[in-house]
PDB file of C-alpha atoms in Angstrom:
ATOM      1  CA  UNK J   1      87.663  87.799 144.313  1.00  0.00           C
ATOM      2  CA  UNK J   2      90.807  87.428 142.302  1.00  0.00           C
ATOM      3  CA  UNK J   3      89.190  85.810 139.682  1.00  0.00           C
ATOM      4  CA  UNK J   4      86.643  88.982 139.504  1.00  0.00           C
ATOM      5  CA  UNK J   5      89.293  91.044 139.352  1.00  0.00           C
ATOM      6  CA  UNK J   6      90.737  89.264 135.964  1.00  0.00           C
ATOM      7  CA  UNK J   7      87.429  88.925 134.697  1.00  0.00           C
ATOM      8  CA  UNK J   8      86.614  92.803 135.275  1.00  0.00           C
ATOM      9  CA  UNK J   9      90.153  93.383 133.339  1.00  0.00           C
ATOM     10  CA  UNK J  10      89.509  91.088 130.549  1.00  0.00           C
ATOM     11  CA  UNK J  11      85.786  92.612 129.752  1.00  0.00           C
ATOM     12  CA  UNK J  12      87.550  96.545 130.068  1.00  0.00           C
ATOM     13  CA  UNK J  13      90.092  95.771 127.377  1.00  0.00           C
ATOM     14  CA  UNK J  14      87.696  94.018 125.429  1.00  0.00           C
ATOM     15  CA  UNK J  15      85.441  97.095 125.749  1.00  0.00           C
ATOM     16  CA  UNK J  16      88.634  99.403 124.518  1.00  0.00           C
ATOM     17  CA  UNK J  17      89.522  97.268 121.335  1.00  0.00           C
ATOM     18  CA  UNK J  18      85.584  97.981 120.390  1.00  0.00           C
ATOM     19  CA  UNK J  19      85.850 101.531 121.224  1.00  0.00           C
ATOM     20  CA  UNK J  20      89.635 101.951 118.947  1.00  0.00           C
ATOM     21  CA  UNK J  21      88.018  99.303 115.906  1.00  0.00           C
ATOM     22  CA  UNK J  22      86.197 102.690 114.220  1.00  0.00           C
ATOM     23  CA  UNK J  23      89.188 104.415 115.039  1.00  0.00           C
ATOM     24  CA  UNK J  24      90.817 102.497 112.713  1.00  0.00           C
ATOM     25  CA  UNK J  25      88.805 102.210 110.543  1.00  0.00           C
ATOM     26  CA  UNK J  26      88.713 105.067 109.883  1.00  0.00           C
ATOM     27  CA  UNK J  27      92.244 105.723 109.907  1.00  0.00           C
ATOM     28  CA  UNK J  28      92.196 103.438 107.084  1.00  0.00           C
ATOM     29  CA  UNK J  29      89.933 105.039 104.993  1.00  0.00           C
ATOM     30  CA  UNK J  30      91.251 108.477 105.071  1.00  0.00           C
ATOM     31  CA  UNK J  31      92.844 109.860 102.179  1.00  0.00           C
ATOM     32  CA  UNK J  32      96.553 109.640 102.593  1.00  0.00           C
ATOM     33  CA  UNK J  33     100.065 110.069 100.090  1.00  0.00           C
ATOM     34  CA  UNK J  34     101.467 106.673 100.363  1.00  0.00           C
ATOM     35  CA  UNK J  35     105.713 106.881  99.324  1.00  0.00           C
ATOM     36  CA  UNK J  36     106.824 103.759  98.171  1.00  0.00           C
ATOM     37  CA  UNK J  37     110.373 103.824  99.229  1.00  0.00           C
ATOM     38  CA  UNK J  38     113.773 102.135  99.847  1.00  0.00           C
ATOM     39  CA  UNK J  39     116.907 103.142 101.917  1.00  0.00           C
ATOM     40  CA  UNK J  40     119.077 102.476  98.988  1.00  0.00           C
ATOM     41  CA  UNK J  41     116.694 104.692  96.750  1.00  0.00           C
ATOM     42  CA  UNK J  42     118.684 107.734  95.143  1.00  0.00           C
ATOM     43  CA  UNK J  43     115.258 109.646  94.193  1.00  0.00           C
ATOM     44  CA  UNK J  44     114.130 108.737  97.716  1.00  0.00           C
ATOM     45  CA  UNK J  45     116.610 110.457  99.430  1.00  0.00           C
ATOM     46  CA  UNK J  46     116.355 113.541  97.210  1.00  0.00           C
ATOM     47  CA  UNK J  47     112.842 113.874  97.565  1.00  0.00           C
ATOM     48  CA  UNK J  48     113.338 114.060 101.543  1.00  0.00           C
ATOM     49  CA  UNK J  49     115.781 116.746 100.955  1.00  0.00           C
ATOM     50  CA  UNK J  50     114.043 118.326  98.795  1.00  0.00           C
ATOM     51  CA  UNK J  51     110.449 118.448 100.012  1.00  0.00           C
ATOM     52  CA  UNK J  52     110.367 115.974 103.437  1.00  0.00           C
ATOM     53  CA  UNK J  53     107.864 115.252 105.227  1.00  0.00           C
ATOM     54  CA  UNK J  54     107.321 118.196 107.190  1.00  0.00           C
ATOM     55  CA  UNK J  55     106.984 120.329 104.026  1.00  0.00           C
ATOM     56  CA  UNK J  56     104.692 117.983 102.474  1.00  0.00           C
ATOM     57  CA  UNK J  57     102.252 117.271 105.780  1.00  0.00           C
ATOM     58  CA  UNK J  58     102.094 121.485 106.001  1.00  0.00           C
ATOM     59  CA  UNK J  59     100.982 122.059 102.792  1.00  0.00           C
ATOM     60  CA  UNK J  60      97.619 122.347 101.301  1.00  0.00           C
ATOM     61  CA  UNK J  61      98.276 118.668  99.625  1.00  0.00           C
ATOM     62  CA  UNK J  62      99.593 117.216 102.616  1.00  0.00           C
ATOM     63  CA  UNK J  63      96.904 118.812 104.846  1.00  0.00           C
ATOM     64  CA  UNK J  64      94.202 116.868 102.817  1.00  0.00           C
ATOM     65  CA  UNK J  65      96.335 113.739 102.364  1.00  0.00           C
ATOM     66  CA  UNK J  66      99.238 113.232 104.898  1.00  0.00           C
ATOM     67  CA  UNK J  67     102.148 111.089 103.866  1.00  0.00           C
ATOM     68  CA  UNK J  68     102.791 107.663 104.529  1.00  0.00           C
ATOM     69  CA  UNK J  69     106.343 106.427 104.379  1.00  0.00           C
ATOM     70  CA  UNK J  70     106.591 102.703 103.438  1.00  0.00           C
ATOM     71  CA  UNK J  71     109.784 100.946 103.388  1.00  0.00           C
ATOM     72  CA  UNK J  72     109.303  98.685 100.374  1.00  0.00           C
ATOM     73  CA  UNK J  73     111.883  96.106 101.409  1.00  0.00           C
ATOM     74  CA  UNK J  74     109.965  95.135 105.029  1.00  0.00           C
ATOM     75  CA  UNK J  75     107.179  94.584 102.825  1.00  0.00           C
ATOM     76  CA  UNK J  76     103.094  96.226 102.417  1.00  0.00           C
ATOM     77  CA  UNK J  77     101.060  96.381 105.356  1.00  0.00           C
ATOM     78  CA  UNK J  78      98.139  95.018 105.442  1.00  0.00           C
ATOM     79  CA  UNK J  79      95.830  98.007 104.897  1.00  0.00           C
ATOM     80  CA  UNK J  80      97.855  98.296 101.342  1.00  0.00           C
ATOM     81  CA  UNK J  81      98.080  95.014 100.127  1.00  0.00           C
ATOM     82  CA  UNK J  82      95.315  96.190  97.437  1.00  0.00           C
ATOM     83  CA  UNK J  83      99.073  98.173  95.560  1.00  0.00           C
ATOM     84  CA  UNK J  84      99.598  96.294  92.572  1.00  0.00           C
ATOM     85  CA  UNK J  85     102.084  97.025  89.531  1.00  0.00           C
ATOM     86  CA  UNK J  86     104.708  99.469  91.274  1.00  0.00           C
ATOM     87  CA  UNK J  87     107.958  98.747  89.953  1.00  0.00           C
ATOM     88  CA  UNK J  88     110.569 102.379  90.900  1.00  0.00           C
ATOM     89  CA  UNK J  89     110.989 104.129  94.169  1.00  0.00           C
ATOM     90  CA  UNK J  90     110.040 106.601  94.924  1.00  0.00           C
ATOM     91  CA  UNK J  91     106.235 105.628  93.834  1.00  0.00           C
ATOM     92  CA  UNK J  92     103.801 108.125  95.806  1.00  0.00           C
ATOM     93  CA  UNK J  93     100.342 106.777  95.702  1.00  0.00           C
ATOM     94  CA  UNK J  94      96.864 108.644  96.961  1.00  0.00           C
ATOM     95  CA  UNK J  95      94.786 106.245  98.648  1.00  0.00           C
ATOM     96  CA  UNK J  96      91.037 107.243  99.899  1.00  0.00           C
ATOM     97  CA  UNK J  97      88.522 104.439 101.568  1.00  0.00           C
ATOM     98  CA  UNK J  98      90.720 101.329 100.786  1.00  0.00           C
ATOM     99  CA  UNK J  99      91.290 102.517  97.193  1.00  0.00           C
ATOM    100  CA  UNK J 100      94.314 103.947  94.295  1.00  0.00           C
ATOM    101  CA  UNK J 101      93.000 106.929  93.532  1.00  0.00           C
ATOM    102  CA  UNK J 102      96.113 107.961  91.127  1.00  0.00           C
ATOM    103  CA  UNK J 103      99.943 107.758  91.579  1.00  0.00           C
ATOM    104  CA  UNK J 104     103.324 109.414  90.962  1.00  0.00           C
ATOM    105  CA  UNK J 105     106.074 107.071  89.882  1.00  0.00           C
ATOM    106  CA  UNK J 106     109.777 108.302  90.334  1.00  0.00           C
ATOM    107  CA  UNK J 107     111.214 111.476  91.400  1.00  0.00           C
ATOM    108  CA  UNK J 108     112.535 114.126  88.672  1.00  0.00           C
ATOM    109  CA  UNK J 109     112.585 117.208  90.609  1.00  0.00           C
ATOM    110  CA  UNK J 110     110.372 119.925  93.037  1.00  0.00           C
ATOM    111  CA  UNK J 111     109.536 121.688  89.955  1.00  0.00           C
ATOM    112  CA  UNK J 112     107.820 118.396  88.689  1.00  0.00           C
ATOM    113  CA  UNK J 113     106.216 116.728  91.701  1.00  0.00           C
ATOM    114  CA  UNK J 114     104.417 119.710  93.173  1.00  0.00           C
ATOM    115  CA  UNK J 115     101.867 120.278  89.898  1.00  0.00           C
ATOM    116  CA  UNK J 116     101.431 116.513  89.832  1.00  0.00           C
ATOM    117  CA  UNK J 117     101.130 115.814  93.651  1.00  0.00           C
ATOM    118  CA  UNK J 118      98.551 118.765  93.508  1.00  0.00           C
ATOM    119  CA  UNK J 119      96.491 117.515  90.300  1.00  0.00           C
ATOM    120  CA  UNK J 120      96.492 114.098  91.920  1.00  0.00           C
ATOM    121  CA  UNK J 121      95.086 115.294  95.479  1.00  0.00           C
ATOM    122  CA  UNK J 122      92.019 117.472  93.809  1.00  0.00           C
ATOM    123  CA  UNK J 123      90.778 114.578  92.371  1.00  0.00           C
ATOM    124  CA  UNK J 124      89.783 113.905  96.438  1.00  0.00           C
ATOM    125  CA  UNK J 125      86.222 114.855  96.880  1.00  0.00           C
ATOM    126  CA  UNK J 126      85.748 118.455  99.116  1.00  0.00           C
ATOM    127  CA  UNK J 127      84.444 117.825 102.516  1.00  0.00           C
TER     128      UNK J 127
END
């Protein structure tokens, strides 16, 4: 009986993980702003200050791809290993179905990343 009991928990968590593996998967493939940052990162900082990401999640961009803070120093996950070639903080990069679609390297200013953030998310297919 106690050993039906384990075996009874063992098959329902298998069952879960199967049930949460789309889930995830298609977490990973939605589009989303990946920032590239660092705690020591000047530009970083103003960005949050300047934009955040509250601002960014509530506008039209950030409706179609939320942000994704990455702290460049505790390394990529895995579901971004695929980055290649960034080299400044802050680096925002739009990533849709496991690929780059386009990026924004550095941080010069509201006036400047809003028409580029924008440009880069229409490229995202409607739907």
């Amino acid at each position: 009986m106690h050993r039906d009991r384990h075996r009874r928990r063992a098959l329902l968590a298998g069952a879960g993980s199967l049930l949460l593996a789309p889930a995830a998967a298609r977490a990973a493939a939605a589009p989303r702003m990946v920032m590239l940052e660092r705690a020591d990162c000047a530009p970083c900082r103003r960005w949050l200050a300047e934009i955040g990401e509250r601002a960014w999640n509530l506008s039209e961009p950030g409706r179609r791809a939320p942000l994704w803070r990455v702290d460049v120093a505790r390394g990529l996950p895995a579901p971004l290993a695929f980055l290649r070639d960034w080299q400044v903080t802050p680096t925002f990069v739009l990533v849709a179905d496991g690929a780059e679609i386009g990026r924004i390297q550095g941080y010069g200013g509201d006036i400047f990343f809003w028409p580029r953030a924008e440009a880069l998310v229409a490229r995202l297919p409607r739907g």
